PDB file of C-alpha atoms in Angstrom:
ATOM      1  CA  MET Z1339       0.077   0.221   0.015  1.00 57.00           C
ATOM      2  CA  SER Z1340       1.554   3.307  -0.673  1.00 58.00           C
ATOM      3  CA  ALA Z1341       1.987   6.229   1.786  1.00 55.00           C
ATOM      4  CA  MET Z1342      -0.851   8.044   0.076  1.00 53.00           C
ATOM      5  CA  LYS Z1343      -3.125   5.658   0.664  1.00 53.00           C
ATOM      6  CA  ILE Z1344      -2.109   4.946   4.079  1.00 54.00           C
ATOM      7  CA  LYS Z1345      -2.306   8.641   5.365  1.00 51.00           C
ATOM      8  CA  THR Z1346      -6.060   9.126   3.452  1.00 49.00           C
ATOM      9  CA  ILE Z1347      -7.046   5.940   5.568  1.00 55.00           C
ATOM     10  CA  GLY Z1348      -5.933   7.322   8.879  1.00 48.00           C
ATOM     11  CA  LEU Z1349      -7.260  10.736   7.994  1.00 44.00           C
ATOM     12  CA  ILE Z1350     -10.953   9.290   7.592  1.00 57.00           C
ATOM     13  CA  VAL Z1351     -10.438   6.938  10.638  1.00 49.00           C
ATOM     14  CA  ALA Z1352      -9.519  10.188  13.105  1.00 45.00           C
ATOM     15  CA  ILE Z1353     -12.339  11.991  11.144  1.00 52.00           C
ATOM     16  CA  CYS Z1354     -14.831   9.495  11.934  1.00 48.00           C
ATOM     17  CA  SER Z1355     -13.275   9.437  15.431  1.00 46.00           C
ATOM     18  CA  PHE Z1356     -13.776  12.674  16.050  1.00 42.00           C
ATOM     19  CA  ALA Z1357     -17.286  12.656  14.718  1.00 41.00           C
ATOM     20  CA  GLY Z1358     -18.156  10.106  17.418  1.00 44.00           C
ATOM     21  CA  ALA Z1359     -17.064  11.746  19.813  1.00 40.00           C
ATOM     22  CA  VAL Z1360     -18.874  15.032  19.160  1.00 36.00           C
ATOM     23  CA  SER Z1361     -22.110  13.712  18.556  1.00 42.00           C
ATOM     24  CA  PHE Z1362     -21.709  11.923  22.404  1.00 41.00           C
ATOM     25  CA  ALA Z1363     -20.448  15.306  23.444  1.00 38.00           C
ATOM     26  CA  ALA Z1364     -23.018  17.137  22.473  1.00 43.00           C
ATOM     27  CA  ASP Z1365     -25.608  14.536  24.096  1.00 88.00           C
ATOM     28  CA  LEU Z1366     -27.819  16.025  26.470  1.00 92.00           C
ATOM     29  CA  GLN Z1367     -28.206  13.732  28.327  1.00 94.00           C
ATOM     30  CA  LEU Z1368     -24.551  13.437  29.565  1.00 95.00           C
ATOM     31  CA  GLY Z1369     -23.609  15.262  32.749  1.00 96.00           C
ATOM     32  CA  THR Z1370     -24.901  14.902  36.281  1.00 98.00           C
ATOM     33  CA  TRP Z1371     -28.250  15.973  37.220  1.00 98.00           C
ATOM     34  CA  LYS Z1372     -29.612  16.475  41.228  1.00 98.00           C
ATOM     35  CA  LEU Z1373     -33.197  15.652  42.489  1.00 98.00           C
ATOM     36  CA  ASN Z1374     -35.037  19.168  42.910  1.00 98.00           C
ATOM     37  CA  GLU Z1375     -37.474  17.433  45.741  1.00 96.00           C
ATOM     38  CA  ALA Z1376     -39.761  20.357  45.904  1.00 97.00           C
ATOM     39  CA  LYS Z1377     -40.546  19.912  42.218  1.00 97.00           C
ATOM     40  CA  SER Z1378     -41.247  16.055  42.041  1.00 97.00           C
ATOM     41  CA  LYS Z1379     -43.898  14.097  43.151  1.00 95.00           C
ATOM     42  CA  ALA Z1380     -44.162   9.957  43.672  1.00 91.00           C
ATOM     43  CA  THR Z1381     -46.247   7.378  45.381  1.00 87.00           C
ATOM     44  CA  PRO Z1382     -45.411   7.117  48.998  1.00 88.00           C
ATOM     45  CA  GLY Z1383     -43.448   4.923  50.158  1.00 84.00           C
ATOM     46  CA  MET Z1384     -41.101   4.589  46.961  1.00 88.00           C
ATOM     47  CA  GLY Z1385     -37.469   4.746  47.367  1.00 89.00           C
ATOM     48  CA  LYS Z1386     -35.991   8.100  45.710  1.00 93.00           C
ATOM     49  CA  VAL Z1387     -33.318   9.009  43.202  1.00 95.00           C
ATOM     50  CA  MET Z1388     -30.896  11.544  44.296  1.00 97.00           C
ATOM     51  CA  MET Z1389     -28.159  11.751  41.957  1.00 98.00           C
ATOM     52  CA  VAL Z1390     -27.603  10.492  38.300  1.00 97.00           C
ATOM     53  CA  THR Z1391     -24.681  10.686  36.180  1.00 97.00           C
ATOM     54  CA  TYR Z1392     -24.372   9.748  32.590  1.00 96.00           C
ATOM     55  CA  LYS Z1393     -20.941   9.571  30.790  1.00 96.00           C
ATOM     56  CA  ASN Z1394     -19.530   8.409  27.468  1.00 94.00           C
ATOM     57  CA  THR Z1395     -17.313   5.662  27.873  1.00 91.00           C
ATOM     58  CA  LEU Z1396     -15.646   4.105  25.210  1.00 87.00           C
ATOM     59  CA  GLY Z1397     -18.568   4.007  22.745  1.00 86.00           C
ATOM     60  CA  ASN Z1398     -21.236   3.347  25.650  1.00 94.00           C
ATOM     61  CA  VAL Z1399     -23.046   5.091  28.320  1.00 95.00           C
ATOM     62  CA  LYS Z1400     -22.233   4.589  32.005  1.00 96.00           C
ATOM     63  CA  VAL Z1401     -25.441   5.376  33.908  1.00 96.00           C
ATOM     64  CA  THR Z1402     -24.430   5.811  38.272  1.00 97.00           C
ATOM     65  CA  VAL Z1403     -27.306   6.014  40.177  1.00 97.00           C
ATOM     66  CA  ASP Z1404     -27.270   7.070  43.999  1.00 98.00           C
ATOM     67  CA  GLY Z1405     -30.487   7.283  46.109  1.00 96.00           C
ATOM     68  CA  VAL Z1406     -32.241   5.708  49.203  1.00 94.00           C
ATOM     69  CA  ASP Z1407     -34.975   2.983  48.943  1.00 90.00           C
ATOM     70  CA  ALA Z1408     -38.431   3.228  50.945  1.00 86.00           C
ATOM     71  CA  LYS Z1409     -36.920   2.893  53.743  1.00 90.00           C
ATOM     72  CA  GLY Z1410     -34.200   5.708  53.541  1.00 92.00           C
ATOM     73  CA  LYS Z1411     -31.447   3.066  53.406  1.00 95.00           C
ATOM     74  CA  PRO Z1412     -28.648   4.612  50.777  1.00 96.00           C
ATOM     75  CA  THR Z1413     -28.778   3.111  47.424  1.00 95.00           C
ATOM     76  CA  HIS Z1414     -26.280   2.735  44.090  1.00 97.00           C
ATOM     77  CA  SER Z1415     -26.600   1.198  41.400  1.00 97.00           C
ATOM     78  CA  GLU Z1416     -24.634   1.202  37.891  1.00 98.00           C
ATOM     79  CA  TRP Z1417     -25.796   0.245  34.280  1.00 97.00           C
ATOM     80  CA  SER Z1418     -23.436   0.733  31.164  1.00 97.00           C
ATOM     81  CA  GLY Z1419     -24.324  -0.416  27.498  1.00 96.00           C
ATOM     82  CA  LYS Z1420     -25.669   1.577  24.487  1.00 95.00           C
ATOM     83  CA  ILE Z1421     -29.072   3.864  24.405  1.00 94.00           C
ATOM     84  CA  ASP Z1422     -30.322   0.863  21.534  1.00 96.00           C
ATOM     85  CA  GLY Z1423     -33.212  -0.234  23.361  1.00 96.00           C
ATOM     86  CA  LYS Z1424     -31.359  -3.605  24.621  1.00 97.00           C
ATOM     87  CA  ASP Z1425     -31.412  -5.222  27.676  1.00 98.00           C
ATOM     88  CA  TYR Z1426     -27.827  -4.439  29.874  1.00 98.00           C
ATOM     89  CA  PRO Z1427     -27.014  -5.824  32.953  1.00 98.00           C
ATOM     90  CA  VAL Z1428     -27.887  -3.178  36.205  1.00 97.00           C
ATOM     91  CA  THR Z1429     -25.453  -4.235  39.277  1.00 97.00           C
ATOM     92  CA  GLY Z1430     -26.192  -2.993  42.679  1.00 96.00           C
ATOM     93  CA  ASP Z1431     -29.693  -2.962  42.690  1.00 94.00           C
ATOM     94  CA  PRO Z1432     -31.664  -5.490  44.547  1.00 90.00           C
ATOM     95  CA  ILE Z1433     -35.009  -4.586  42.279  1.00 90.00           C
ATOM     96  CA  SER Z1434     -34.260  -4.840  38.881  1.00 94.00           C
ATOM     97  CA  ASP Z1435     -31.271  -6.771  37.172  1.00 96.00           C
ATOM     98  CA  ALA Z1436     -31.280  -5.273  33.649  1.00 98.00           C
ATOM     99  CA  ARG Z1437     -32.396  -1.728  32.021  1.00 97.00           C
ATOM    100  CA  SER Z1438     -32.766  -0.669  28.346  1.00 97.00           C
ATOM    101  CA  TYR Z1439     -32.480   2.763  26.919  1.00 96.00           C
ATOM    102  CA  THR Z1440     -33.736   4.087  23.807  1.00 96.00           C
ATOM    103  CA  LYS Z1441     -33.692   7.364  22.134  1.00 95.00           C
ATOM    104  CA  VAL Z1442     -36.678   9.221  21.221  1.00 95.00           C
ATOM    105  CA  ASN Z1443     -35.042  12.277  19.952  1.00 95.00           C
ATOM    106  CA  ASP Z1444     -32.597  14.540  21.332  1.00 93.00           C
ATOM    107  CA  ARG Z1445     -34.049  15.379  24.478  1.00 96.00           C
ATOM    108  CA  THR Z1446     -36.065  12.449  25.179  1.00 96.00           C
ATOM    109  CA  MET Z1447     -35.135   8.890  26.137  1.00 96.00           C
ATOM    110  CA  ASP Z1448     -37.718   6.102  27.199  1.00 97.00           C
ATOM    111  CA  PHE Z1449     -36.529   3.345  29.498  1.00 97.00           C
ATOM    112  CA  ALA Z1450     -37.158  -0.319  31.007  1.00 98.00           C
ATOM    113  CA  VAL Z1451     -36.241  -1.740  34.079  1.00 97.00           C
ATOM    114  CA  LYS Z1452     -36.604  -5.222  34.384  1.00 97.00           C
ATOM    115  CA  LYS Z1453     -35.818  -8.033  37.231  1.00 96.00           C
ATOM    116  CA  SER Z1454     -35.613 -12.210  35.974  1.00 96.00           C
ATOM    117  CA  GLY Z1455     -36.759 -11.007  32.089  1.00 96.00           C
ATOM    118  CA  LYS Z1456     -39.841  -9.167  33.612  1.00 96.00           C
ATOM    119  CA  THR Z1457     -40.523  -5.388  33.059  1.00 97.00           C
ATOM    120  CA  THR Z1458     -41.516  -3.488  36.276  1.00 96.00           C
ATOM    121  CA  ILE Z1459     -40.842  -0.104  35.575  1.00 96.00           C
ATOM    122  CA  THR Z1460     -40.786   1.792  32.605  1.00 98.00           C
ATOM    123  CA  GLY Z1461     -40.709   5.541  31.736  1.00 98.00           C
ATOM    124  CA  ARG Z1462     -39.621   8.698  29.921  1.00 98.00           C
ATOM    125  CA  ILE Z1463     -36.324  11.141  30.510  1.00 97.00           C
ATOM    126  CA  VAL Z1464     -37.355  14.749  29.421  1.00 97.00           C
ATOM    127  CA  VAL Z1465     -34.235  17.831  28.581  1.00 97.00           C
ATOM    128  CA  ALA Z1466     -35.686  21.011  28.668  1.00 97.00           C
ATOM    129  CA  ALA Z1467     -35.544  22.847  25.928  1.00 96.00           C
ATOM    130  CA  ASP Z1468     -32.366  25.111  27.826  1.00 96.00           C
ATOM    131  CA  GLY Z1469     -31.033  21.728  28.659  1.00 96.00           C
ATOM    132  CA  LYS Z1470     -30.791  22.762  32.520  1.00 97.00           C
ATOM    133  CA  SER Z1471     -33.210  20.511  34.173  1.00 98.00           C
ATOM    134  CA  ARG Z1472     -34.719  17.061  33.014  1.00 98.00           C
ATOM    135  CA  THR Z1473     -38.217  15.536  34.016  1.00 98.00           C
ATOM    136  CA  VAL Z1474     -38.623  11.563  34.503  1.00 97.00           C
ATOM    137  CA  THR Z1475     -41.609  10.198  34.297  1.00 97.00           C
ATOM    138  CA  THR Z1476     -42.284   6.613  35.721  1.00 96.00           C
ATOM    139  CA  SER Z1477     -45.154   3.635  36.457  1.00 96.00           C
ATOM    140  CA  GLY Z1478     -44.735   0.295  36.868  1.00 95.00           C
ATOM    141  CA  THR Z1479     -45.043  -2.219  39.763  1.00 93.00           C
ATOM    142  CA  ASP Z1480     -42.584  -2.573  42.884  1.00 88.00           C
ATOM    143  CA  PRO Z1481     -41.281  -5.784  44.180  1.00 86.00           C
ATOM    144  CA  ASN Z1482     -44.669  -6.344  46.268  1.00 88.00           C
ATOM    145  CA  GLY Z1483     -47.018  -5.686  43.293  1.00 90.00           C
ATOM    146  CA  LYS Z1484     -48.010  -2.408  44.179  1.00 92.00           C
ATOM    147  CA  LYS Z1485     -48.504   0.486  41.461  1.00 95.00           C
ATOM    148  CA  VAL Z1486     -45.988   3.000  41.444  1.00 93.00           C
ATOM    149  CA  LYS Z1487     -45.651   6.159  39.599  1.00 95.00           C
ATOM    150  CA  SER Z1488     -43.784   9.456  39.547  1.00 96.00           C
ATOM    151  CA  ALA Z1489     -42.599  12.579  38.176  1.00 97.00           C
ATOM    152  CA  SER Z1490     -38.736  13.809  39.396  1.00 97.00           C
ATOM    153  CA  VAL Z1491     -37.501  16.809  38.438  1.00 98.00           C
ATOM    154  CA  TYR Z1492     -33.525  16.928  38.215  1.00 98.00           C
ATOM    155  CA  ASP Z1493     -31.270  19.867  37.930  1.00 98.00           C
ATOM    156  CA  LYS Z1494     -28.292  20.061  35.942  1.00 98.00           C
ATOM    157  CA  GLN Z1495     -25.162  20.005  38.009  1.00 97.00           C
TER     158      GLN Z1495
END
């Protein structure tokens, strides 16, 4: 292969890599989001997600969730995968073992939480037009089979 072809291929690979990195960097969902309790509503007795961080990690998205369970005990879980609607494992969460995210548009994602292959919670995440807050609406059933709903507002940190 000639030196010119090698340089051309290298340039194409570099441009594609840069374009991919820019598209992840521009994703409005990425970053750290803190619960605004005053603007949020949930079924009594539900746990709370206090802080969520979304990071780009080598083509995947890593989601770190910190909160409190229904009894007020601290919780921490992590999920890593693609925003492609497929299930990827969750670690650290006793009430779920898989989660999937699907991009609806630049500001909106849908998600499903599963335990043993069964969907227990579904939801939608919508980032405000100014990118400073987002609303997460969920509905489903808790581990005891009780119907739960929430509308949580998070502020970008």
